[in-house]
Tab-separated table of C-alpha atoms and ligand atoms in Angstrom:
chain	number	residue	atom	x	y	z
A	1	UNK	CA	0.000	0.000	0.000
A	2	UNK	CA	1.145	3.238	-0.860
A	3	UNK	CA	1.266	6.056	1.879
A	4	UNK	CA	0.387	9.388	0.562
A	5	UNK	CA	1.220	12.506	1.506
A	6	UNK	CA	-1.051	14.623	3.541
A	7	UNK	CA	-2.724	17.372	1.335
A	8	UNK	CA	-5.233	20.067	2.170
A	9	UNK	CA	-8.679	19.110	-0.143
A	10	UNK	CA	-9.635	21.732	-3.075
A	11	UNK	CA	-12.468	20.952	-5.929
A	12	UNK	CA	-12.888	21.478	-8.872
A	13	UNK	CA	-16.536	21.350	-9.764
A	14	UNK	CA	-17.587	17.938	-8.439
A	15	UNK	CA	-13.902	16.964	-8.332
A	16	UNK	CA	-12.084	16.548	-4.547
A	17	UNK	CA	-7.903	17.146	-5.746
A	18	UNK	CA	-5.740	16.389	-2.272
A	19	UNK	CA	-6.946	15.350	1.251
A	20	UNK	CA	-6.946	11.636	0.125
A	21	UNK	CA	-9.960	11.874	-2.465
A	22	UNK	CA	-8.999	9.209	-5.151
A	23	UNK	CA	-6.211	10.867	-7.687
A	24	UNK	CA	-8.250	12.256	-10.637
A	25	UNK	CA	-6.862	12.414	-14.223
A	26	UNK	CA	-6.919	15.368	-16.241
A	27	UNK	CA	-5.825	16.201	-19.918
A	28	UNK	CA	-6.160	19.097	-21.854
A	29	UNK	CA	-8.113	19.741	-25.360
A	30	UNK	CA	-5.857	20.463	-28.318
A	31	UNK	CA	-8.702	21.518	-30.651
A	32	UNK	CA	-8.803	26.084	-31.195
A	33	UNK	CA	-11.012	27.161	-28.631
A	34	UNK	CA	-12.728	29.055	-31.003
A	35	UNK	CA	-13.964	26.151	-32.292
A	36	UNK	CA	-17.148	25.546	-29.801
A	37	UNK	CA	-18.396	22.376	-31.601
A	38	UNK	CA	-14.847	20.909	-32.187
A	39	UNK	CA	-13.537	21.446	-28.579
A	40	UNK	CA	-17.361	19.793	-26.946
A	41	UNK	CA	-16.363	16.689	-29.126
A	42	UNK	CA	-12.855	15.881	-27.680
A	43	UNK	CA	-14.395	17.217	-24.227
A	44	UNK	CA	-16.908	14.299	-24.696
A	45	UNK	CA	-14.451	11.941	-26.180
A	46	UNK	CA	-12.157	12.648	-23.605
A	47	UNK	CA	-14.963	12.141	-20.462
A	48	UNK	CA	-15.913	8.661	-22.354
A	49	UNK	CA	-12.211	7.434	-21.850
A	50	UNK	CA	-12.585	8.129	-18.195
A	51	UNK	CA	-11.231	11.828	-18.189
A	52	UNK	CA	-12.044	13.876	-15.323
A	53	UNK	CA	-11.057	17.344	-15.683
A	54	UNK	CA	-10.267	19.149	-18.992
A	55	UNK	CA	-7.965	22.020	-19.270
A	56	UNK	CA	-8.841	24.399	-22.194
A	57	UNK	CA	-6.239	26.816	-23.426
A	58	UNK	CA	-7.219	30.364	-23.481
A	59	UNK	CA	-5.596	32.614	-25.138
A	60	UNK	CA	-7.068	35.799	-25.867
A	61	UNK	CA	-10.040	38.195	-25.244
A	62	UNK	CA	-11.840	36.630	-28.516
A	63	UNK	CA	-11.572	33.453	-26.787
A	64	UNK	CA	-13.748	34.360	-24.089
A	65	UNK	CA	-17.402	34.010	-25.761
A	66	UNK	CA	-16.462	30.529	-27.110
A	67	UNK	CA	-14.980	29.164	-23.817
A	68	UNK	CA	-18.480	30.910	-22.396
A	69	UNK	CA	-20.583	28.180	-24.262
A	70	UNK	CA	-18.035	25.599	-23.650
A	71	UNK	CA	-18.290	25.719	-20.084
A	72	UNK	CA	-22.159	25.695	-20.378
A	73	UNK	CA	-22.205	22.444	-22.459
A	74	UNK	CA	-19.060	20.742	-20.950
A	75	UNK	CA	-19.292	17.098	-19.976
A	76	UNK	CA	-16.293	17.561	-17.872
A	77	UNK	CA	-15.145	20.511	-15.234
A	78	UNK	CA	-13.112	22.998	-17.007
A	79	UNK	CA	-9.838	24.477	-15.818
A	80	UNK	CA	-8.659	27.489	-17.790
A	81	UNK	CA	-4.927	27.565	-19.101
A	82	UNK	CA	-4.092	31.627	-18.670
A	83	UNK	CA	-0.659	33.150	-19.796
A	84	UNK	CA	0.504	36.625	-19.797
A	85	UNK	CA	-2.480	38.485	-19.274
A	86	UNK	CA	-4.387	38.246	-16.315
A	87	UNK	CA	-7.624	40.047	-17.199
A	88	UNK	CA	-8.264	36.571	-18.867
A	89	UNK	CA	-8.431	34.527	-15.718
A	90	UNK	CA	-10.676	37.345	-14.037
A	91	UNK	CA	-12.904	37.209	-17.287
A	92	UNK	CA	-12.538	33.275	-16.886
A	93	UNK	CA	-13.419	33.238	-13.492
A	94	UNK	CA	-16.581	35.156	-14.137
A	95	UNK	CA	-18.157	33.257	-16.746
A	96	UNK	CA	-17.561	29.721	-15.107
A	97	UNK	CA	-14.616	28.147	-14.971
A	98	UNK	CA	-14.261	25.674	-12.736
A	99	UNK	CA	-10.381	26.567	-12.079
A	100	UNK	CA	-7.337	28.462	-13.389
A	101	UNK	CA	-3.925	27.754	-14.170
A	102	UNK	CA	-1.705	30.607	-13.810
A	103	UNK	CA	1.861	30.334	-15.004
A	104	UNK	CA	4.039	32.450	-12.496
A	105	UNK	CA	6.770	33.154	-15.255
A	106	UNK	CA	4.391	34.997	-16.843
A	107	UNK	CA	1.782	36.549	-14.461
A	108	UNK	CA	3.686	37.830	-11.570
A	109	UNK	CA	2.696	41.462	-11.019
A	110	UNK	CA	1.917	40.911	-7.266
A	111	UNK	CA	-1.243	43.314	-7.951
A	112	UNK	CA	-2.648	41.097	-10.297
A	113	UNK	CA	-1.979	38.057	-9.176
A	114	UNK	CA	-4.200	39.727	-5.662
A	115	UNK	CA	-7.032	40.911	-7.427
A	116	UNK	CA	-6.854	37.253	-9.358
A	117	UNK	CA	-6.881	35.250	-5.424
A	118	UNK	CA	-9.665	38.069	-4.585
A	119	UNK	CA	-12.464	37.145	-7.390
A	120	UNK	CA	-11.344	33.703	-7.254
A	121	UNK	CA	-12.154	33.389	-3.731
A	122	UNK	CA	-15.470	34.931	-4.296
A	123	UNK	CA	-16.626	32.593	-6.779
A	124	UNK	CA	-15.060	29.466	-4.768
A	125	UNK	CA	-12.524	28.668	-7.776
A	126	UNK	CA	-9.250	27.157	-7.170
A	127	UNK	CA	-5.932	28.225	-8.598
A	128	UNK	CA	-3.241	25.624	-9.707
A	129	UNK	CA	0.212	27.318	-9.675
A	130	UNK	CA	1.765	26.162	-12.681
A	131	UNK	CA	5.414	26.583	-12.693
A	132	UNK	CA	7.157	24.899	-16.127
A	133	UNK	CA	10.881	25.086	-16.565
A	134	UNK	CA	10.346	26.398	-19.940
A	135	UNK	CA	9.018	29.779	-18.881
A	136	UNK	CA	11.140	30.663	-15.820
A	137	UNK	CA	11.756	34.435	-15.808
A	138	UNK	CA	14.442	35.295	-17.996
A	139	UNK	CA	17.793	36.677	-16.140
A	140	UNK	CA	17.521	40.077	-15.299
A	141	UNK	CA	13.821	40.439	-15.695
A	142	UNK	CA	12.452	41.771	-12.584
A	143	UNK	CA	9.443	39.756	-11.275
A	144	UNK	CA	8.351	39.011	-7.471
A	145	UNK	CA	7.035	35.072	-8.461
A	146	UNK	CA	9.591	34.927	-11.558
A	147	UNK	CA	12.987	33.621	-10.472
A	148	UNK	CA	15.642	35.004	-12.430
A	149	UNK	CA	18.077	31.668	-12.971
A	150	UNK	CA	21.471	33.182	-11.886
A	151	UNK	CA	23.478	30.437	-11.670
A	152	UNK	CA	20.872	28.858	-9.633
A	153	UNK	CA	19.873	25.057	-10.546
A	154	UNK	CA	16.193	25.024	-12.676
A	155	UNK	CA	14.533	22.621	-9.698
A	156	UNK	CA	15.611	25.303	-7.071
A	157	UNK	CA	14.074	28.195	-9.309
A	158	UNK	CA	10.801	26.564	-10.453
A	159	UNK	CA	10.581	25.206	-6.274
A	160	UNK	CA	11.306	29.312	-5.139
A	161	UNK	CA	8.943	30.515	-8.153
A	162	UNK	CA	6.268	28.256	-6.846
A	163	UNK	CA	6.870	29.524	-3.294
A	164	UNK	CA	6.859	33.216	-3.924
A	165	UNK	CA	3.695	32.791	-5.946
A	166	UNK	CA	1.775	30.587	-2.697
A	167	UNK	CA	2.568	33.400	-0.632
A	168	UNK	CA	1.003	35.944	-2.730
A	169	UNK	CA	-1.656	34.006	-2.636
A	170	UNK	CA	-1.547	33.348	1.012
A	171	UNK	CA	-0.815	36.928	2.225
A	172	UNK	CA	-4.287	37.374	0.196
A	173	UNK	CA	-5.956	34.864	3.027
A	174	UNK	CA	-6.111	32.431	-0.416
A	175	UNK	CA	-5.508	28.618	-0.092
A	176	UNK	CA	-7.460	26.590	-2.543
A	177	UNK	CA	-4.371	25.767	-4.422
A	178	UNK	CA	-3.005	23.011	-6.616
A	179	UNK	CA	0.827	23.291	-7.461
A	180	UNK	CA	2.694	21.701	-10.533
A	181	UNK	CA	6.250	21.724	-11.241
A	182	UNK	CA	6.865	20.308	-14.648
A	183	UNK	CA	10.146	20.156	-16.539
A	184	UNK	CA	10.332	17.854	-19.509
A	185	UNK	CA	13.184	16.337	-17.968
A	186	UNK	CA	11.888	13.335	-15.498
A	187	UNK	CA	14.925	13.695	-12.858
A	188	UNK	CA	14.352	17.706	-12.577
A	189	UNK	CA	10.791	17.076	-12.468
A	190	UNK	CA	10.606	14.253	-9.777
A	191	UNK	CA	13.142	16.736	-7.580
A	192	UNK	CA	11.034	19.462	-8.080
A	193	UNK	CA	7.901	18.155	-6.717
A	194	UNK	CA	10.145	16.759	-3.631
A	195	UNK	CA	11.771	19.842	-2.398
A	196	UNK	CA	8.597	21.587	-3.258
A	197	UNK	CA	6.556	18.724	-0.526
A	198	UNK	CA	8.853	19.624	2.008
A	199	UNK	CA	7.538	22.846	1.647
A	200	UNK	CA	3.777	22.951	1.794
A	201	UNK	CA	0.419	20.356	1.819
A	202	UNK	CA	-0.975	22.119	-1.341
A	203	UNK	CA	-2.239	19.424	-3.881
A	204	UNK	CA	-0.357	18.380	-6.115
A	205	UNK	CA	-0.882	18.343	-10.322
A	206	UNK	CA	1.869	16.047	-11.366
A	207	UNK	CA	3.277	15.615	-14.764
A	208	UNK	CA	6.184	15.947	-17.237
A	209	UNK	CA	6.037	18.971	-19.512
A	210	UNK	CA	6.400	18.847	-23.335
A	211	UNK	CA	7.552	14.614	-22.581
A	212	UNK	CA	7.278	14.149	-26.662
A	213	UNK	CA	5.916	11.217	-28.727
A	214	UNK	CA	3.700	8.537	-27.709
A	215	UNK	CA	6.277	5.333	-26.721
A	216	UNK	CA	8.691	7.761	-25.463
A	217	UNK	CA	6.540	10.225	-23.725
A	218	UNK	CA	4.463	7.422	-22.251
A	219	UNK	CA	7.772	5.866	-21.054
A	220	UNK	CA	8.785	9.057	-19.112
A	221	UNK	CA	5.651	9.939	-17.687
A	222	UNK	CA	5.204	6.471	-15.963
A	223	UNK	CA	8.926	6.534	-14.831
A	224	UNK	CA	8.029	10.308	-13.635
A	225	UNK	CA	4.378	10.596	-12.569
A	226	UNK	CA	4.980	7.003	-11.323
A	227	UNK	CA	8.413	7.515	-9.190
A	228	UNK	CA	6.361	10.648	-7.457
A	229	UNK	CA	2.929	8.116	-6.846
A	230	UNK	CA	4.912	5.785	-5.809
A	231	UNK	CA	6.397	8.264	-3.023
A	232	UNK	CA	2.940	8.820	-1.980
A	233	UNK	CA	3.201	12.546	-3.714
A	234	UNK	CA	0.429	12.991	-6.214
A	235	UNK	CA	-3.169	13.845	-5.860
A	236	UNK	CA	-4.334	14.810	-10.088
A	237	UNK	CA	-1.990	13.619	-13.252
A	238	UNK	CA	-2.094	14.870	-16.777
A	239	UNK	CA	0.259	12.861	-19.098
A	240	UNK	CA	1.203	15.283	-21.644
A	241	UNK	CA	1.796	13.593	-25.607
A	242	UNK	CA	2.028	15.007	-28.744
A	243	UNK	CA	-0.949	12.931	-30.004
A	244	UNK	CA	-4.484	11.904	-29.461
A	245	UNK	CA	-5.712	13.582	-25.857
A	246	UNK	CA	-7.598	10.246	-25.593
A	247	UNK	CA	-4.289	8.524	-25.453
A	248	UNK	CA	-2.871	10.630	-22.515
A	249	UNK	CA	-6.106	9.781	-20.109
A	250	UNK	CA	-5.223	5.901	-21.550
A	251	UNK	CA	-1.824	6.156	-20.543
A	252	UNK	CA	-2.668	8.033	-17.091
A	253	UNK	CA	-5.432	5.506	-16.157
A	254	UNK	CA	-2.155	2.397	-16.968
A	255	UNK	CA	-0.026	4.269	-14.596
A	256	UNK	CA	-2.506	4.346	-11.727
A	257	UNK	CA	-3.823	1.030	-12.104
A	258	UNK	CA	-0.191	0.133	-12.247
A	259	UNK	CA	0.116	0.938	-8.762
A	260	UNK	CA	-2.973	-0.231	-7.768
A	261	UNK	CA	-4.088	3.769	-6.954
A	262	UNK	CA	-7.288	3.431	-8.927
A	263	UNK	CA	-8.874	0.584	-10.513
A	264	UNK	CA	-10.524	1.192	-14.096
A	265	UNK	CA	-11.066	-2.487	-15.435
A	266	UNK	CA	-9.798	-5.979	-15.758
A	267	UNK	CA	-5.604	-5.892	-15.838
A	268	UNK	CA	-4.942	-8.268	-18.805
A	269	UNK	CA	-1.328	-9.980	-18.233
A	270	UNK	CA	-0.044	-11.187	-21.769
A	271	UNK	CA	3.137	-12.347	-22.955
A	272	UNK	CA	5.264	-10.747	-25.691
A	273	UNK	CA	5.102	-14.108	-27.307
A	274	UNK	CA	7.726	-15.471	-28.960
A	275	UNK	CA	8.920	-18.468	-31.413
A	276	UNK	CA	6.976	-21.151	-29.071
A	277	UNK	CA	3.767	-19.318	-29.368
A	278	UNK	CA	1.034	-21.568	-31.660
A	279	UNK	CA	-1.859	-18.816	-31.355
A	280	UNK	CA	-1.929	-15.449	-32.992
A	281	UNK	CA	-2.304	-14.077	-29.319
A	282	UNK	CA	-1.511	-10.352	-30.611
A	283	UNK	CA	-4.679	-10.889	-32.372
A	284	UNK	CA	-6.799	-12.179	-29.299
A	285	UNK	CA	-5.083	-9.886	-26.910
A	286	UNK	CA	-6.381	-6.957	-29.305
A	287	UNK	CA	-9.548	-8.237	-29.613
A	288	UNK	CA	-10.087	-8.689	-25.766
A	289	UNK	CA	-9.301	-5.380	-24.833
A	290	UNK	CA	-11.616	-4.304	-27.692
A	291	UNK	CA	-14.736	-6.437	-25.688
A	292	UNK	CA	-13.758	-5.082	-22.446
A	293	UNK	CA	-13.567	-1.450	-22.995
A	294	UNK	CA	-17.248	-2.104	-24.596
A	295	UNK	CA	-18.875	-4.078	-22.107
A	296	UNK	CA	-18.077	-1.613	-19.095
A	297	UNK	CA	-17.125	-4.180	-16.535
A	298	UNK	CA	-18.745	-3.093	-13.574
A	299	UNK	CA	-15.881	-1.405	-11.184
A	300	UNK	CA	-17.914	-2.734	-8.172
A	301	UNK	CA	-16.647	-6.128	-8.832
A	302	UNK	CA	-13.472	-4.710	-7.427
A	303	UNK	CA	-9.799	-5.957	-9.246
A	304	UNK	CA	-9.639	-8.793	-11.566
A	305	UNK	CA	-7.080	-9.977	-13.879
A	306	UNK	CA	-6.802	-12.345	-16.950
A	307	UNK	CA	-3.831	-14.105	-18.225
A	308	UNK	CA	-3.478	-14.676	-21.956
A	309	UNK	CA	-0.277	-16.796	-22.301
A	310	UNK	CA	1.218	-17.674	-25.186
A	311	UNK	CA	2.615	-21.500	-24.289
A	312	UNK	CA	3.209	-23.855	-21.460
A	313	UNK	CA	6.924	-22.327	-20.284
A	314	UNK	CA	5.066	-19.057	-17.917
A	315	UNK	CA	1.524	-19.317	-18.987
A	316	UNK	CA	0.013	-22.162	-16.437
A	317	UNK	CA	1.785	-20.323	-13.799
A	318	UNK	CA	0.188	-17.234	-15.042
A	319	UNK	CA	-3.058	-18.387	-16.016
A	320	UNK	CA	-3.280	-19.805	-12.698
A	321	UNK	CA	-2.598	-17.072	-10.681
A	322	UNK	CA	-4.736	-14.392	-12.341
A	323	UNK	CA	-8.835	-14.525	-11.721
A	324	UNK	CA	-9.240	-15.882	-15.284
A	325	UNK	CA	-6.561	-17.334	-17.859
A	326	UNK	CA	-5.530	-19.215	-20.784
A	327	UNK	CA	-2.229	-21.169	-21.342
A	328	UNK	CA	-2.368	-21.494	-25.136
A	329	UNK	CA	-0.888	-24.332	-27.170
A	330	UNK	CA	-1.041	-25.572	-30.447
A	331	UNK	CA	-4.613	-24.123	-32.080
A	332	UNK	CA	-5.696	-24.171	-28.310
A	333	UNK	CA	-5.322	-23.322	-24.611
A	334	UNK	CA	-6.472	-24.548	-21.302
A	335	UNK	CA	-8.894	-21.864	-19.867
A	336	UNK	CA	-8.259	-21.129	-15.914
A	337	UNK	CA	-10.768	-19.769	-13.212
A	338	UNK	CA	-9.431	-18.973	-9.583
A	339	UNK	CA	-6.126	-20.897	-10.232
A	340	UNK	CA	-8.145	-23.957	-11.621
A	341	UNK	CA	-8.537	-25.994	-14.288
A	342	UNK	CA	-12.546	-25.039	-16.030
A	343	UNK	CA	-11.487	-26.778	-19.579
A	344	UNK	CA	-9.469	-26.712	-23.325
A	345	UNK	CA	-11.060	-24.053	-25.397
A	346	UNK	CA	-10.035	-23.360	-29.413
A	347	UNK	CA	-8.424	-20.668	-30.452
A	348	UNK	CA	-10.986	-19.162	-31.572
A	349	UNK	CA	-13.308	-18.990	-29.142
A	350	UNK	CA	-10.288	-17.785	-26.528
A	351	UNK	CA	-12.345	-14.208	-26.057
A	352	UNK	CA	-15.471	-15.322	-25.884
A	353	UNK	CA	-14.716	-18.092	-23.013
A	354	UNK	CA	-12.910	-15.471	-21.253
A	355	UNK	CA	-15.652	-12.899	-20.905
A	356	UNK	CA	-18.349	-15.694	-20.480
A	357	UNK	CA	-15.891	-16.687	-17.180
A	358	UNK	CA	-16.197	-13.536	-16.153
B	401	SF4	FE1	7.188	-17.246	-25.365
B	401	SF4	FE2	5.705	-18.911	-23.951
B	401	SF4	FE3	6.950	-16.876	-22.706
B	401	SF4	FE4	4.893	-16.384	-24.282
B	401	SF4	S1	4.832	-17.579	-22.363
B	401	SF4	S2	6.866	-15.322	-24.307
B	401	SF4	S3	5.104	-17.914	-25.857
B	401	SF4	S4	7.901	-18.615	-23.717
């Protein structure tokens, strides 16, 4: 079991972020948010892969009566992703939104970022602090939440940018913050989030920043996002990828069932195969995970896994020690239930015993 870290509760809309709720996964929509209709699709694609909170970037005054009807309509709550001008997340807050990111390298006038933690705590919106080691202040621009990076290492300057910003915040009598410290480097990022624990029971929004392509970006958020999780730090992930937004809540949902922090589905265990494989289990592995995402298995069952084993060396051992299995051999496999024996089933009909022993 995984001890996590004590962390004040915030919400956003229905969600509880911190104080032990359950970690939620977030993602953000890549579509213009000009484009109402376009941006409510992925916002309903993403909620039907499990999504929980969408971020929607907004990036100008003209962007305001679109993210207006988007909030209306949204299937999921929406956090708005403000840069440089803070008149945005006041406009933001007052049409909706069910949080703002602020970026303190680039809203850091102490004024504003008051009068931002003033109408925020009117409306009962939290504010995730969203440091990112790509926009650090510059050296030699003055800032009170920018740290200029003189000499300093990037962890310690995103960790003292993050702590200036709380205490505007807090000398405002304003708490109901998340905190993210994303680099797109996994061993600056996991530091980051450490020092920064030491400091403070805000929330925390983990993730790596900018992490790339799908294998290798999926790779470095689970060593990442999981290293932190598996510290017990972590209360909301967003697994950044430069593809399909549906594929970062996938990828998030694998690294928390992982660890046995939330529980989505079956867990299929399959083998790579290899030249002692007689099945085309790629195929039946594919297919299976097609079935199961359909039929919804009811998370009140509580954890289950199923084998799919490609030959006799590891996959009675397998099959026998997940809820459900199947040692394949030549055109066929012996079907397991509880570690038992239930019968040989063909090839073909490998899925369709499975689910039936479900
Ligand atoms: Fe190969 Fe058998 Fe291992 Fe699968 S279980 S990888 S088929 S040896």
């Amino acid at each position: 079991m995984i001890k996590r870290r004590k962390t004040r509760k915030v919400k956003i809309g229905d969600v509880e972020i911190g104080g032990g709720a359950p970690i939620s996964i977030q993602s953000m929509t890549k579509t213009d948010t000009k484009n109402v209709r376009a941006t409510l699709a992925e916002i309903e694609d993403l909620a039907k892969a499990g999504c929980e909170i969408v971020r929607i970037a907004v990036k100008d005054h003209a962007s305001m009566p679109p993210l207006r009807k988007i909030i209306q309509k949204s299937a999921l709550p929406v956090e708005t992703d403000i840069h440089f001008i803070p008149q945005l997340a006041l406009d933001a807050i007052g049409i909706g939104a069910a949080a703002i990111r602020l970026n303190p390298g680039n809203i850091n006038k102490e004024e504003d970022v008051k009068r931002i933690a003033k109408a925020a705590e009117r409306a009962g919106v939290p504010i995730r602090i969203g440091v990112n080691s790509g926009s650090l202040v510059p050296p030699g621009r003055k800032s009170p939440a920018g740290v200029a990076l003189k000499g300093g290492s990037i962890v310690d300057s995103m960790v003292k940018s993050a702590l200036i910003y709380t205490k505007i915040f807090e000398k405002s009598g304003f708490r109901d913050i998340m905190i993210s410290l994303k680099s797109s480097s996994v061993l600056e990022t996991i530091e980051a989030y450490r020092k920064m624990a030491g400091f403070c029971d805000y929330p925390f929004h983990l993730g790596i920043t900018a992490a790339g392509p799908l294998t290798g970006a999926t790779v470095k958020s689970a060593i990442g996002i999981g290293a932190l999780l598996l510290e017990g730090i972590g209360d909301t992930v967003r697994v950044s990828l430069t593809d399909d937004a549906v594929k970062e809540v996938e990828v998030a949902k694998d690294i928390l069932s992982s660890l046995r922090l939330r529980y989505f589905g079956p867990e299929i265990i399959s083998c790579p195969t290899c030249g002692r494989c007689q099945v085309d289990l790629t195929k039946v592995v594919r297919k299976l995970e097609q079935k199961l995402n359909a039929i919804r298995y009811p998370l009140s069952a509580g954890p289950i896994t199923i084998a799919v084993m490609g030959c006799e060396v590891n996959g009675p051992g397998e099959a026998a020690h997940a809820d459900i299995g199947i040692a394949a051999g030549r055109a066929s496999g012996i079907l397991f239930k509880k570690g038992r024996i239930v019968k040989r089933v063909k090839e073909s009909d490998f899925v369709k015993e499975i689910i039936k022993a479900l």
